[in-house]
Short mmCIF file of C-alpha atoms in Angstrom, two decimals:
data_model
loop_
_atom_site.label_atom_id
_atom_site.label_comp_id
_atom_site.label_asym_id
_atom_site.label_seq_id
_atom_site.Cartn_x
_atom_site.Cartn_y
_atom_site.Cartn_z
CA UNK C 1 80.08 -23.37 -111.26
CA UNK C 2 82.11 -22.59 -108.26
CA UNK C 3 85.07 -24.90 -107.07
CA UNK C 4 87.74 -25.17 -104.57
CA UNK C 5 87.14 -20.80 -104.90
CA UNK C 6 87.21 -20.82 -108.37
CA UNK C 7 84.32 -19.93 -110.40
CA UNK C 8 84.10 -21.60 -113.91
CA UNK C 9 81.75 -19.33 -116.61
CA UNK C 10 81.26 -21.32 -120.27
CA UNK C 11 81.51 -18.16 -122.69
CA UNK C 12 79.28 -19.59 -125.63
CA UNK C 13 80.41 -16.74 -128.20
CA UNK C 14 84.18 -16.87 -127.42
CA UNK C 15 84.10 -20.79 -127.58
CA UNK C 16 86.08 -20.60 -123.61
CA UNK C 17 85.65 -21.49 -120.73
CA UNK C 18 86.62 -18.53 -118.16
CA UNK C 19 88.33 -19.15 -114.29
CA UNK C 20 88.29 -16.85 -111.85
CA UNK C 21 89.97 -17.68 -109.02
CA UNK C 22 90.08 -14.70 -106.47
CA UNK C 23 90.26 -11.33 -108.74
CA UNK C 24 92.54 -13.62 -111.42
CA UNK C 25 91.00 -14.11 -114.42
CA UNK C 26 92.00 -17.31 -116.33
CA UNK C 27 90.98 -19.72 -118.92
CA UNK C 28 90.85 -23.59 -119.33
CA UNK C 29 93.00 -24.54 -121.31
CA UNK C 30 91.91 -27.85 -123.52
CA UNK C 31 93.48 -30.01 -126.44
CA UNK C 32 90.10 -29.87 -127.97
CA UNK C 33 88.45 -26.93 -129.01
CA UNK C 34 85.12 -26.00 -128.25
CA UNK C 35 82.67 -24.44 -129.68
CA UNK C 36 79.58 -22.73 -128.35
CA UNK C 37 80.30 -23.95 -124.70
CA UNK C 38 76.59 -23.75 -123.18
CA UNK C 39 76.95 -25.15 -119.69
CA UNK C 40 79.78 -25.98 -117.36
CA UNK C 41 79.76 -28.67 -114.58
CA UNK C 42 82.56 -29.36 -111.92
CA UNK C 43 82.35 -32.47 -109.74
CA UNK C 44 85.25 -33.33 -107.35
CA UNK C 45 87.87 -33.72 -109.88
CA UNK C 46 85.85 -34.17 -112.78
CA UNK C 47 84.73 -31.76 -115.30
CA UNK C 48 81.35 -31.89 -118.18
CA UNK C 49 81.22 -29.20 -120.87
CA UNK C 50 78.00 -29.04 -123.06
CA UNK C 51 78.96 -28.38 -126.43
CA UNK C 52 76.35 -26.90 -128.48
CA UNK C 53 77.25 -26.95 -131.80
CA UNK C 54 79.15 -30.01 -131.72
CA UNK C 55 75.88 -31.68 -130.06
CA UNK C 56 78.36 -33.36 -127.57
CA UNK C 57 79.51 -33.28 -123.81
CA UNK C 58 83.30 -32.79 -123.14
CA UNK C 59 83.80 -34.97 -120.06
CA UNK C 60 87.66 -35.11 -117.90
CA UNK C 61 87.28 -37.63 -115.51
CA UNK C 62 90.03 -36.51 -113.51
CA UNK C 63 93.07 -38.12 -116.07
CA UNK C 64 91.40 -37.77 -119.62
CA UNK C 65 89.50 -35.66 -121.62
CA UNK C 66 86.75 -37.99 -123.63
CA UNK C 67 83.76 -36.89 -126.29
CA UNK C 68 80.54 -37.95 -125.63
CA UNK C 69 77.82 -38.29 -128.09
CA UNK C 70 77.26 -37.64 -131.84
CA UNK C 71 74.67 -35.71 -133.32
CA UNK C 72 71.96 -37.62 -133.83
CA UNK C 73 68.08 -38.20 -132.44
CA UNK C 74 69.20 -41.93 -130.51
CA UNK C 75 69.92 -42.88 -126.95
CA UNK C 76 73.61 -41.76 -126.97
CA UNK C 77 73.41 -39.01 -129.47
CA UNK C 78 72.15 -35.18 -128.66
CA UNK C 79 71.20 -32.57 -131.02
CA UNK C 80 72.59 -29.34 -129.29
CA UNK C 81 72.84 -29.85 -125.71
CA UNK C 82 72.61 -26.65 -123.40
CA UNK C 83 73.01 -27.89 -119.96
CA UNK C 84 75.06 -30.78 -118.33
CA UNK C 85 75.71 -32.13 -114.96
CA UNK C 86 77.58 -34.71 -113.12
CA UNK C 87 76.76 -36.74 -110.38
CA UNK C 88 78.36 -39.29 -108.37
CA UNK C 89 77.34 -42.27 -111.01
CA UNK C 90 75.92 -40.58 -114.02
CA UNK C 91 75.83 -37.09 -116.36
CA UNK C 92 73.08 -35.86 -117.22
CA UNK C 93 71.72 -33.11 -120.68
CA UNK C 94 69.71 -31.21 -121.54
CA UNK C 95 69.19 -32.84 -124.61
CA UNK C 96 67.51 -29.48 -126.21
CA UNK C 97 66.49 -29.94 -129.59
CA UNK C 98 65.59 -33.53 -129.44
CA UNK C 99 63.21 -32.27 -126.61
CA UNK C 100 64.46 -34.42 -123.42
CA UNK C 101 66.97 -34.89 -120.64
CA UNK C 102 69.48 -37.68 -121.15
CA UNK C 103 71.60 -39.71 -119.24
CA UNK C 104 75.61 -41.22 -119.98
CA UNK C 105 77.82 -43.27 -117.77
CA UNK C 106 80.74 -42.01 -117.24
CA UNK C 107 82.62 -44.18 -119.96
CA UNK C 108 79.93 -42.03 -122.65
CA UNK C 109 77.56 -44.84 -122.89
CA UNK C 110 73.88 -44.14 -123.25
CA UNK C 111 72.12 -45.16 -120.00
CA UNK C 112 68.20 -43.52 -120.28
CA UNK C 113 66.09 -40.97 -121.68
CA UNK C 114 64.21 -38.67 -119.78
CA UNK C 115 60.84 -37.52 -120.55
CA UNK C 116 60.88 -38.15 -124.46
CA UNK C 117 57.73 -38.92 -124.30
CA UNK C 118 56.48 -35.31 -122.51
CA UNK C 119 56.33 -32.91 -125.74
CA UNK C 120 58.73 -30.96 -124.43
CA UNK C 121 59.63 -28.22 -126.59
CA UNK C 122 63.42 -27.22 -126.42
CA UNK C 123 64.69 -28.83 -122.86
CA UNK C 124 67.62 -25.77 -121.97
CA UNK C 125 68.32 -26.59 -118.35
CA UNK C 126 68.37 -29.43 -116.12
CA UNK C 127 69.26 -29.74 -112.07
CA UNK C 128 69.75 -33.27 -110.34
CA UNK C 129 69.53 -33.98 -106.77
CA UNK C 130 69.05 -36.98 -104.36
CA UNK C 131 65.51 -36.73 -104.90
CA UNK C 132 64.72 -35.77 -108.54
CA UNK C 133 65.62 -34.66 -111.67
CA UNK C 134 64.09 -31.34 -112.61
CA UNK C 135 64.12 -30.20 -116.39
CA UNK C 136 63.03 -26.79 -118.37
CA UNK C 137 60.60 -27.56 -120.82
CA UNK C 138 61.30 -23.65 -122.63
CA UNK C 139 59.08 -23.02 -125.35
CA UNK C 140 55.96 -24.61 -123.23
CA UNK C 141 57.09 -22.71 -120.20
CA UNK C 142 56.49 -25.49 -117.46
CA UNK C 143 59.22 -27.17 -115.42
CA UNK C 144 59.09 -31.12 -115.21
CA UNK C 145 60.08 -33.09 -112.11
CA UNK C 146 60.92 -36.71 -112.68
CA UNK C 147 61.89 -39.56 -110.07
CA UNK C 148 65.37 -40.76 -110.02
CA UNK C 149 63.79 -44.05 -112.12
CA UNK C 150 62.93 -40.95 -115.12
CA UNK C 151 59.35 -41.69 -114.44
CA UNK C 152 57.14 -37.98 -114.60
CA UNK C 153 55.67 -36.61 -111.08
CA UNK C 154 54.91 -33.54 -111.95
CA UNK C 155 54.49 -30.86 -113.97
CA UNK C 156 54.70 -26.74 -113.05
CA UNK C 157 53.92 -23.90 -114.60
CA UNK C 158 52.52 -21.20 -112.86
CA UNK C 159 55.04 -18.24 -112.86
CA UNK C 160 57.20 -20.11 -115.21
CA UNK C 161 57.36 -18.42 -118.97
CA UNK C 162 60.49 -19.47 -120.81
CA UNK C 163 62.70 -20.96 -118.23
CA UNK C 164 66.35 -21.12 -119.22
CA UNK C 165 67.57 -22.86 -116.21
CA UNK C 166 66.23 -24.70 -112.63
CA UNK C 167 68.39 -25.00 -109.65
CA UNK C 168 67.70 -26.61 -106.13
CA UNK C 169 69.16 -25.56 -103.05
CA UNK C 170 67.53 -26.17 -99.04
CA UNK C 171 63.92 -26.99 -100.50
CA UNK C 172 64.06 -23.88 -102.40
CA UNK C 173 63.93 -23.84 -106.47
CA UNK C 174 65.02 -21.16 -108.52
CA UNK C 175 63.98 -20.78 -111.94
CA UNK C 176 65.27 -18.40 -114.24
CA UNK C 177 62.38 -16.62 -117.01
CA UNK C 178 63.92 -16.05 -120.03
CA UNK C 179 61.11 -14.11 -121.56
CA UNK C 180 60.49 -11.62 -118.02
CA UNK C 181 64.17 -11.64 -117.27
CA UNK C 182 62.87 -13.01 -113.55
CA UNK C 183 63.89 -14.96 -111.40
CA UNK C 184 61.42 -17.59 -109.64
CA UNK C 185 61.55 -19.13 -106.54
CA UNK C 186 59.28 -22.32 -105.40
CA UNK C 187 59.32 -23.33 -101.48
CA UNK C 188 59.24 -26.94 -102.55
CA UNK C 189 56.83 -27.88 -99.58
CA UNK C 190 54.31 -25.62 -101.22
CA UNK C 191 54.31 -27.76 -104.50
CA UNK C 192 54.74 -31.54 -103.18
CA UNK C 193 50.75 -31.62 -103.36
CA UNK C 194 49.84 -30.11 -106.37
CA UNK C 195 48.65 -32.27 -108.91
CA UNK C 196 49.82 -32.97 -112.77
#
């Protein structure tokens, strides 16, 4: 995650969080430790770390540090989460072993659950925008795409075979294939029609 020309790399085997700012290398420096740091996201002055083994989200929201989230299978609770982002309002998971996307305020409340009710099979990555919420459905290789209400419009998976991660930029989405070590990329015009 890049910010004010830093970039900010989670390091899931040396429990960090790396900071590069220009060719300095640095690390955050916490109270709390982490460990198994799976995803990283930097918003203004705020700051999410998914913490796998923990099954919680670290969350600074620009004066304090708070935990989010117990282990556990209820709205609230994750069961090692692998990706996290912040948004204006809301962060979301990837909720990965309990097989959905999730959403917190930013107090660590519980607000929704996203596609629980989808089979997904291991949900690793997640990407947010003004228009959906996109979410890697890994061991059934497809990609969901919800509305920003969590309801399902549609499902892809041609091309897709283990996705680890989905990111949106310009109409453009990027999908990276775990199993291929490939990267995919969707004009999003071409898939607007295609059907579930």
């Amino acid at each position: 995650i890049l910010k004010e020309r830093a970039l900010f790399v989670p390091e899931y085997g040396r429990d960090s969080i790396a900071v590069m700012r220009g060719n300095k290398l640095g690390y955050l420096v916490l109270q709390d430790s982490l460990d198994a740091p799976a995803a990283i996201s930097v918003y203004n002055n705020e700051i999410a770390i998914a913490d796998f083994y923990p099954n919680r989200v670290l969350y600074y929201d620009g004066k304090n540090w708070i935990s989010i989230a117990t282990e556990g299978k209820e709205l609230g609770q994750l069961y090692y989460p692998t990706d996290v982002q912040i948004t204006e309002k809301h962060i979301f998971v990837a909720d990965a072993y309990n097989h959905r996307g999730q959403v917190f305020d930013k107090r660590g409340n519980g607000v929704a659950l996203i596609g629980d009710d989808q089979k997904m099979n291991a949900a690793t990555g997640l990407f947010v925008n003004d228009n959906a919420v996109y979410i890697t459905d890994f061991e059934n290789g497809r990609i969901l795409i919800f509305d920003l209400e969590y309801h399902l419009k549609q499902i892809l998976e041609t091309g897709i075979d283990k996705p680890t991660d989905v990111y949106v930029e310009d109409q453009v989405m990027y999908i990276t294939n775990y199993r291929k070590g490939q990267l995919v990329k969707y004009l999003l015009k071409d898939i607007v029609d295609e059907k579930l």
